[in-house]
Amino acid sequence: MLSKKTKYGIKALTCIARQEKGTMLQIASIAEQENISHKFLESILLTLRKSGVLGAKKGKGGGYYLLKQAEEVKMTDVIRTLEGPIAMVPCVSLNFYEKCDDCPDENACAVHKLMIQVRDNTLDVLRNTTLADLV
Amino acid sequence: MLSKKTKYGIKALTCIARQEKGTMLQIASIAEQENISHKFLESILLTLRKSGVLGAKKGKGGGYYLLKQAEEVKMTDVIRTLEGPIAMVPCVSLNFYEKCDDCPDENACAVHKLMIQVRDNTLDVLRNTTLADLV
DNA sequence: ATTAATCCTAGTAACCCGATAGGGTAAATG
DNA sequence: CATTTACCCTATCGGGTTACTAGGATTAAT
C-alpha cells in the first residue's frame, strides 16, 4: 500500500509542475487545493527539497518550485524518496536490499522468483513515467 | 511491502504442492522446513483452507493438502486472500475499491492514473503465475 | 520592525503486524 | 474407550510504523 506521504507528495509535485516556470507555490496553497493537512505537507515538501527535486525560497513571497524539468523527474526517484523500496520484498530490492532470515537459498525461493517479476514490471512503469506525464 | 503472512503462505503452498498427490503435509513439518513460527503458520493455513485452496484432515496422520490442481491456483487469488488488495491505492483496486476522501475527481488525479498502470502490470504477472510455476 | 513564509525537531495517538497463549474439537490407534 | 495427535479458533500483546501536530527558529520582503 502506498502511504499518504507518497500520495500527497506526488500530488503536490504535480501542482508545482503545473505552475508557470519561475513562479513559486506555497504550502498553504497546495494544502488547500489538494485537501492535505498543512503541517503534514510541510514535512513532505521538506523531504522532497532535501532530495533535490524541489527548491524553496523562504520569507514573504516564498514557496516551492521545481529544480529539474518535469520530464526529468522520474517516478522511481519520487517514490524511493518518500516511500522507500519499490520491491515488495527486501530480498529483491535494488536500492534497499536485505537478506531474509528465513530462506537459506534465495534462488530456490518461490516468493523471490515471483517478486522479481513483479518488481521488474513495476519498475518498467515507474521508470518510464515522469512528472510531465502526470500533469 | 508483502507481509510475512503472505510470504509464508506462498512458501507453505509450494511445499504442499511439491508433495505427491494424495499425501498430507503437517504444519510442524512445513514450519521446520521453512523456518516459520508454528503457531503463526497455523493461522495462515487456516485462512488458506477457508478460502478453498487447501483441505485439511484432522487427527493422527492428518495434515494439509491441495484441493485444486497446482496449475489452477493463481497468485492473484493467494495474495488477495492473505494480503488483501493488490493495488497500491484503494481507489484503483478491483476487488477492494474505496474512494479517497481527498480527491474530488478520480479521473483528474495523477496518482490514480499512475497507479492504474502499476496495478495492470502487476496483475499481468500474478494472473499468469500459478503455483505450478513456482515449484 | 513586522509580517509572511519555510525550516526543523520532537512528540503522540492510533493502527497494524508478527507472534504467542491456551484451550477446543475431531480422528486415528492400541 | 482412552489416549494421542493434529487441526480449529479466539484473544491478546509488544513493538513498530503511519499520519499528523506542536512550537518555535530562521529567513526575507515590506
Tab-separated table of C-alpha atoms (C1' of nucleotides) in Angstrom:
chain	number	residue	atom	x	y	z
A	1	MET	CA	0.000	0.000	0.000
A	2	LEU	CA	1.159	3.464	-0.884
A	3	SER	CA	1.465	5.706	2.165
A	4	LYS	CA	-0.356	9.004	2.272
A	5	LYS	CA	3.020	10.647	2.449
A	6	THR	CA	3.900	9.436	-1.026
A	7	LYS	CA	0.442	10.054	-2.367
A	8	TYR	CA	0.392	13.635	-1.124
A	9	GLY	CA	3.933	14.132	-2.313
A	10	ILE	CA	3.116	13.165	-5.881
A	11	LYS	CA	0.020	15.318	-5.869
A	12	ALA	CA	1.975	18.276	-4.578
A	13	LEU	CA	4.641	17.789	-7.219
A	14	THR	CA	2.092	17.851	-9.996
A	15	CYS	CA	0.640	21.055	-8.571
A	16	ILE	CA	4.039	22.646	-8.615
A	17	ALA	CA	4.823	21.309	-12.073
A	18	ARG	CA	1.642	22.811	-13.466
A	19	GLN	CA	2.850	26.219	-12.338
A	20	GLU	CA	4.428	28.553	-14.822
A	21	LYS	CA	8.187	28.292	-14.747
A	22	GLY	CA	9.846	30.666	-12.330
A	23	THR	CA	6.786	31.130	-10.141
A	24	MET	CA	6.527	29.941	-6.562
A	25	LEU	CA	3.823	27.836	-4.995
A	26	GLN	CA	3.192	27.954	-1.287
A	27	ILE	CA	2.471	25.131	1.106
A	28	ALA	CA	-0.803	26.686	2.161
A	29	SER	CA	-1.966	26.955	-1.392
A	30	ILE	CA	-1.193	23.337	-2.217
A	31	ALA	CA	-2.649	22.111	1.044
A	32	GLU	CA	-5.925	23.822	0.311
A	33	GLN	CA	-6.120	22.740	-3.317
A	34	GLU	CA	-5.436	19.117	-2.518
A	35	ASN	CA	-7.079	18.794	0.877
A	36	ILE	CA	-3.901	17.949	2.697
A	37	SER	CA	-3.009	18.838	6.274
A	38	HIS	CA	-0.775	21.892	6.122
A	39	LYS	CA	1.755	20.680	8.662
A	40	PHE	CA	1.987	17.203	7.230
A	41	LEU	CA	2.523	18.562	3.755
A	42	GLU	CA	5.225	20.812	5.144
A	43	SER	CA	7.268	17.815	6.236
A	44	ILE	CA	6.747	16.079	2.920
A	45	LEU	CA	7.912	19.039	0.875
A	46	LEU	CA	10.890	19.337	3.131
A	47	THR	CA	11.887	15.786	2.285
A	48	LEU	CA	11.450	16.448	-1.406
A	49	ARG	CA	13.574	19.539	-1.189
A	50	LYS	CA	16.339	17.650	0.583
A	51	SER	CA	16.231	15.010	-2.110
A	52	GLY	CA	16.941	17.668	-4.700
A	53	VAL	CA	13.728	17.745	-6.701
A	54	LEU	CA	12.382	20.911	-5.209
A	55	GLY	CA	13.853	24.258	-4.359
A	56	ALA	CA	12.393	26.586	-1.806
A	57	LYS	CA	12.510	30.225	-1.071
A	58	LYS	CA	11.978	31.456	2.458
A	59	GLY	CA	10.265	34.585	3.633
A	60	LYS	CA	7.451	36.637	2.296
A	61	GLY	CA	6.510	35.696	-1.248
A	62	GLY	CA	8.459	32.472	-0.896
A	63	GLY	CA	7.371	28.974	-1.776
A	64	TYR	CA	8.441	25.875	-3.640
A	65	TYR	CA	9.485	25.348	-7.225
A	66	LEU	CA	10.890	22.556	-9.372
A	67	LEU	CA	14.655	22.324	-9.666
A	68	LYS	CA	14.501	19.987	-12.636
A	69	GLN	CA	12.476	19.822	-15.787
A	70	ALA	CA	9.252	17.905	-15.227
A	71	GLU	CA	10.375	15.467	-17.923
A	72	GLU	CA	13.412	14.601	-15.841
A	73	VAL	CA	11.604	13.776	-12.626
A	74	LYS	CA	11.127	10.030	-12.718
A	75	MET	CA	8.522	8.383	-10.537
A	76	THR	CA	11.057	5.847	-9.346
A	77	ASP	CA	13.011	8.638	-7.682
A	78	VAL	CA	10.000	10.261	-6.085
A	79	ILE	CA	8.674	7.004	-4.700
A	80	ARG	CA	12.040	5.851	-3.424
A	81	THR	CA	12.473	9.145	-1.625
A	82	LEU	CA	9.085	9.194	0.027
A	83	GLU	CA	8.078	5.567	0.285
A	84	GLY	CA	11.342	3.675	0.307
A	85	PRO	CA	11.765	0.419	-1.572
A	86	ILE	CA	9.656	-0.269	-4.640
A	87	ALA	CA	10.079	-4.019	-4.390
A	88	MET	CA	7.521	-5.901	-2.358
A	89	VAL	CA	10.169	-7.859	-0.531
A	90	PRO	CA	13.575	-6.604	0.651
A	91	CYS	CA	15.406	-9.548	-0.888
A	92	VAL	CA	14.539	-8.370	-4.413
A	93	SER	CA	15.098	-4.689	-3.811
A	94	LEU	CA	17.720	-2.993	-5.941
A	95	ASN	CA	18.240	0.015	-3.714
A	96	PHE	CA	17.282	-1.340	-0.312
A	97	TYR	CA	18.422	-4.949	-0.471
A	98	GLU	CA	18.218	-7.067	2.639
A	99	LYS	CA	18.547	-10.798	3.095
A	100	CYS	CA	15.657	-12.756	4.572
A	101	ASP	CA	16.466	-14.531	7.836
A	102	ASP	CA	14.385	-17.495	6.880
A	103	CYS	CA	15.361	-18.641	3.371
A	104	PRO	CA	18.738	-20.382	3.226
A	105	ASP	CA	18.833	-20.076	-0.575
A	106	GLU	CA	17.303	-17.114	-2.348
A	107	ASN	CA	17.450	-18.702	-5.757
A	108	ALA	CA	15.394	-21.613	-4.558
A	109	CYS	CA	12.746	-19.381	-3.039
A	110	ALA	CA	9.400	-19.263	-4.774
A	111	VAL	CA	8.498	-15.872	-3.377
A	112	HIS	CA	11.800	-14.420	-4.508
A	113	LYS	CA	11.298	-15.677	-8.024
A	114	LEU	CA	7.789	-14.286	-8.229
A	115	MET	CA	8.576	-10.927	-6.716
A	116	ILE	CA	11.433	-10.269	-9.086
A	117	GLN	CA	8.963	-10.422	-11.918
A	118	VAL	CA	6.559	-8.095	-10.156
A	119	ARG	CA	9.356	-5.679	-9.387
A	120	ASP	CA	10.586	-5.614	-12.973
A	121	ASN	CA	7.139	-4.856	-14.291
A	122	THR	CA	6.552	-2.134	-11.745
A	123	LEU	CA	9.930	-0.564	-12.386
A	124	ASP	CA	9.175	-0.545	-16.056
A	125	VAL	CA	6.159	1.664	-15.458
A	126	LEU	CA	7.712	3.925	-12.875
A	127	ARG	CA	10.936	4.471	-14.752
A	128	ASN	CA	9.094	5.496	-17.869
A	129	THR	CA	6.691	7.839	-16.187
A	130	THR	CA	7.846	11.335	-15.375
A	131	LEU	CA	6.167	14.227	-13.700
A	132	ALA	CA	5.491	15.644	-17.150
A	133	ASP	CA	3.322	12.628	-17.951
A	134	LEU	CA	1.140	13.294	-14.953
A	135	VAL	CA	0.281	16.951	-15.352
B	1	MET	CA	5.595	-4.452	1.206
B	2	LEU	CA	4.496	-8.020	1.261
B	3	SER	CA	3.534	-9.151	4.750
B	4	LYS	CA	5.189	-12.183	6.235
B	5	LYS	CA	1.786	-13.756	6.314
B	6	THR	CA	1.611	-13.775	2.531
B	7	LYS	CA	5.230	-14.699	2.142
B	8	TYR	CA	4.924	-17.657	4.477
B	9	GLY	CA	1.639	-18.621	2.879
B	10	ILE	CA	3.139	-18.853	-0.587
B	11	LYS	CA	6.100	-20.796	0.701
B	12	ALA	CA	3.838	-23.215	2.510
B	13	LEU	CA	1.713	-23.703	-0.578
B	14	THR	CA	4.721	-24.597	-2.664
B	15	CYS	CA	5.777	-27.106	-0.027
B	16	ILE	CA	2.376	-28.715	-0.182
B	17	ALA	CA	2.290	-28.597	-3.968
B	18	ARG	CA	5.606	-30.406	-4.172
B	19	GLN	CA	4.096	-33.258	-2.217
B	20	GLU	CA	2.895	-36.360	-4.060
B	21	LYS	CA	-0.804	-36.153	-4.783
B	22	GLY	CA	-2.956	-37.629	-2.039
B	23	THR	CA	-0.352	-37.268	0.682
B	24	MET	CA	-0.693	-34.965	3.650
B	25	LEU	CA	1.735	-32.414	4.919
B	26	GLN	CA	1.685	-31.314	8.508
B	27	ILE	CA	2.063	-27.836	9.945
B	28	ALA	CA	5.023	-28.856	12.049
B	29	SER	CA	6.808	-30.269	9.041
B	30	ILE	CA	6.329	-27.129	6.952
B	31	ALA	CA	7.216	-24.863	9.846
B	32	GLU	CA	10.504	-26.638	10.331
B	33	GLN	CA	11.403	-26.811	6.653
B	34	GLU	CA	10.711	-23.141	6.067
B	35	ASN	CA	11.710	-21.665	9.415
B	36	ILE	CA	8.276	-20.344	10.233
B	37	SER	CA	6.725	-19.994	13.673
B	38	HIS	CA	4.459	-22.996	14.158
B	39	LYS	CA	1.544	-21.083	15.608
B	40	PHE	CA	1.711	-18.292	13.082
B	41	LEU	CA	1.782	-20.741	10.223
B	42	GLU	CA	-1.212	-22.459	11.724
B	43	SER	CA	-3.301	-19.321	11.380
B	44	ILE	CA	-2.117	-18.795	7.822
B	45	LEU	CA	-3.022	-22.285	6.708
B	46	LEU	CA	-6.377	-21.871	8.368
B	47	THR	CA	-7.064	-18.831	6.219
B	48	LEU	CA	-5.992	-20.680	3.105
B	49	ARG	CA	-8.260	-23.576	3.960
B	50	LYS	CA	-11.220	-21.276	4.443
B	51	SER	CA	-10.527	-19.683	1.093
B	52	GLY	CA	-10.857	-23.061	-0.548
B	53	VAL	CA	-7.321	-23.715	-1.781
B	54	LEU	CA	-6.376	-26.167	0.889
B	55	GLY	CA	-8.114	-29.089	2.507
B	56	ALA	CA	-7.204	-30.424	5.920
B	57	LYS	CA	-7.554	-33.677	7.715
B	58	LYS	CA	-7.656	-33.726	11.474
B	59	GLY	CA	-6.279	-36.266	13.879
B	60	LYS	CA	-3.342	-38.575	13.775
B	61	GLY	CA	-1.797	-38.749	10.347
B	62	GLY	CA	-3.666	-35.645	9.318
B	63	GLY	CA	-2.354	-32.546	7.616
B	64	TYR	CA	-2.980	-30.223	4.709
B	65	TYR	CA	-3.343	-30.953	1.024
B	66	LEU	CA	-4.227	-29.049	-2.152
B	67	LEU	CA	-7.856	-29.031	-3.174
B	68	LYS	CA	-7.077	-27.800	-6.674
B	69	GLN	CA	-4.506	-28.629	-9.289
B	70	ALA	CA	-1.369	-26.539	-8.782
B	71	GLU	CA	-1.915	-25.168	-12.298
B	72	GLU	CA	-5.233	-23.747	-11.210
B	73	VAL	CA	-4.011	-21.870	-8.169
B	74	LYS	CA	-3.387	-18.346	-9.380
B	75	MET	CA	-1.166	-15.999	-7.430
B	76	THR	CA	-3.798	-13.288	-7.607
B	77	ASP	CA	-6.111	-15.434	-5.518
B	78	VAL	CA	-3.497	-16.359	-2.966
B	79	ILE	CA	-2.338	-12.799	-2.489
B	80	ARG	CA	-5.837	-11.380	-2.283
B	81	THR	CA	-6.694	-13.921	0.367
B	82	LEU	CA	-3.662	-13.349	2.538
B	83	GLU	CA	-2.593	-9.800	1.774
B	84	GLY	CA	-5.758	-8.126	0.611
B	85	PRO	CA	-5.727	-5.671	-2.271
B	86	ILE	CA	-3.068	-5.949	-4.953
B	87	ALA	CA	-3.418	-2.303	-5.969
B	88	MET	CA	-1.219	0.189	-4.187
B	89	VAL	CA	-4.104	2.533	-3.598
B	90	PRO	CA	-7.705	1.601	-2.725
B	91	CYS	CA	-9.146	3.841	-5.447
B	92	VAL	CA	-7.670	1.636	-8.183
B	93	SER	CA	-8.438	-1.682	-6.545
B	94	LEU	CA	-10.666	-4.049	-8.474
B	95	ASN	CA	-11.688	-6.203	-5.550
B	96	PHE	CA	-11.320	-3.811	-2.635
B	97	TYR	CA	-12.307	-0.479	-4.136
B	98	GLU	CA	-12.629	2.533	-1.864
B	99	LYS	CA	-12.928	6.179	-2.713
B	100	CYS	CA	-10.309	8.613	-1.426
B	101	ASP	CA	-11.661	11.322	0.874
B	102	ASP	CA	-9.358	13.899	-0.591
B	103	CYS	CA	-9.644	13.813	-4.407
B	104	PRO	CA	-12.873	15.286	-5.718
B	105	ASP	CA	-12.284	13.760	-9.150
B	106	GLU	CA	-10.547	10.447	-9.582
B	107	ASN	CA	-10.004	10.865	-13.282
B	108	ALA	CA	-8.142	14.087	-12.718
B	109	CYS	CA	-5.862	12.531	-10.106
B	110	ALA	CA	-2.253	11.966	-11.071
B	111	VAL	CA	-1.725	9.255	-8.502
B	112	HIS	CA	-4.800	7.419	-9.705
B	113	LYS	CA	-3.613	7.481	-13.290
B	114	LEU	CA	-0.165	6.222	-12.375
B	115	MET	CA	-1.317	3.508	-10.033
B	116	ILE	CA	-3.708	2.032	-12.555
B	117	GLN	CA	-0.744	1.347	-14.777
B	118	VAL	CA	1.220	-0.218	-11.949
B	119	ARG	CA	-1.745	-2.345	-10.999
B	120	ASP	CA	-2.283	-3.600	-14.525
B	121	ASN	CA	1.318	-4.623	-14.884
B	122	THR	CA	1.345	-6.379	-11.551
B	123	LEU	CA	-1.899	-8.170	-12.253
B	124	ASP	CA	-0.481	-9.352	-15.524
B	125	VAL	CA	2.301	-11.158	-13.717
B	126	LEU	CA	0.219	-12.511	-10.879
B	127	ARG	CA	-2.618	-13.726	-13.031
B	128	ASN	CA	-0.283	-15.656	-15.256
B	129	THR	CA	1.688	-17.271	-12.485
B	130	THR	CA	0.284	-20.346	-10.823
B	131	LEU	CA	1.505	-22.494	-8.021
B	132	ALA	CA	2.746	-24.930	-10.624
B	133	ASP	CA	5.134	-22.300	-11.966
B	134	LEU	CA	6.712	-21.895	-8.557
B	135	VAL	CA	7.507	-25.468	-7.586
C	1	DA	C1'	10.111	46.233	12.987
C	2	DT	C1'	6.625	43.491	11.273
C	3	DT	C1'	4.776	40.089	8.707
C	4	DA	C1'	4.941	36.050	5.974
C	5	DA	C1'	6.893	32.234	4.652
C	6	DT	C1'	9.952	27.985	5.091
C	7	DC	C1'	12.909	25.090	8.329
C	8	DC	C1'	13.439	21.760	11.901
C	9	DT	C1'	12.944	18.736	15.990
C	10	DA	C1'	10.073	16.184	18.824
C	11	DG	C1'	6.307	14.126	20.109
C	12	DT	C1'	1.906	11.358	20.070
C	13	DA	C1'	-2.305	8.803	19.245
C	14	DA	C1'	-3.950	5.291	16.523
C	15	DC	C1'	-3.247	1.485	13.994
C	16	DC	C1'	-1.228	-2.845	12.165
C	17	DC	C1'	1.915	-6.836	12.148
C	18	DG	C1'	4.061	-10.789	13.803
C	19	DA	C1'	3.893	-13.780	17.189
C	20	DT	C1'	2.137	-16.259	21.300
C	21	DA	C1'	-1.088	-18.376	24.652
C	22	DG	C1'	-4.307	-21.539	25.667
C	23	DG	C1'	-7.572	-24.162	25.110
C	24	DG	C1'	-11.376	-26.765	21.947
C	25	DT	C1'	-12.513	-30.344	18.648
C	26	DA	C1'	-12.035	-34.209	15.587
C	27	DA	C1'	-9.893	-38.515	14.178
C	28	DA	C1'	-6.853	-42.413	14.337
C	29	DT	C1'	-4.559	-46.003	17.132
C	30	DG	C1'	-3.872	-49.561	20.581
D	1	DC	C1'	-12.696	-46.438	25.103
D	2	DA	C1'	-8.786	-43.827	26.350
D	3	DT	C1'	-5.018	-41.593	24.590
D	4	DT	C1'	-2.528	-39.243	21.487
D	5	DT	C1'	-2.105	-36.497	17.569
D	6	DA	C1'	-3.132	-32.737	14.835
D	7	DC	C1'	-6.077	-29.144	13.230
D	8	DC	C1'	-9.583	-25.268	14.880
D	9	DC	C1'	-10.373	-20.849	16.978
D	10	DT	C1'	-10.193	-16.643	19.801
D	11	DA	C1'	-7.824	-13.396	22.387
D	12	DT	C1'	-4.052	-10.794	23.457
D	13	DC	C1'	0.328	-8.336	23.459
D	14	DG	C1'	4.651	-5.942	22.342
D	15	DG	C1'	6.783	-3.304	19.109
D	16	DG	C1'	6.989	-0.694	15.077
D	17	DT	C1'	5.088	2.416	11.694
D	18	DT	C1'	1.964	5.974	9.991
D	19	DA	C1'	-0.297	10.183	9.925
D	20	DC	C1'	-0.373	14.065	11.960
D	21	DT	C1'	0.535	18.048	15.484
D	22	DA	C1'	3.110	21.483	18.371
D	23	DG	C1'	6.040	25.006	18.736
D	24	DG	C1'	9.399	27.545	17.804
D	25	DA	C1'	13.808	29.064	14.775
D	26	DT	C1'	15.158	31.135	10.680
D	27	DT	C1'	14.967	33.925	6.605
D	28	DA	C1'	13.325	37.517	3.605
D	29	DA	C1'	10.316	41.068	1.827
D	30	DT	C1'	7.663	45.316	3.100
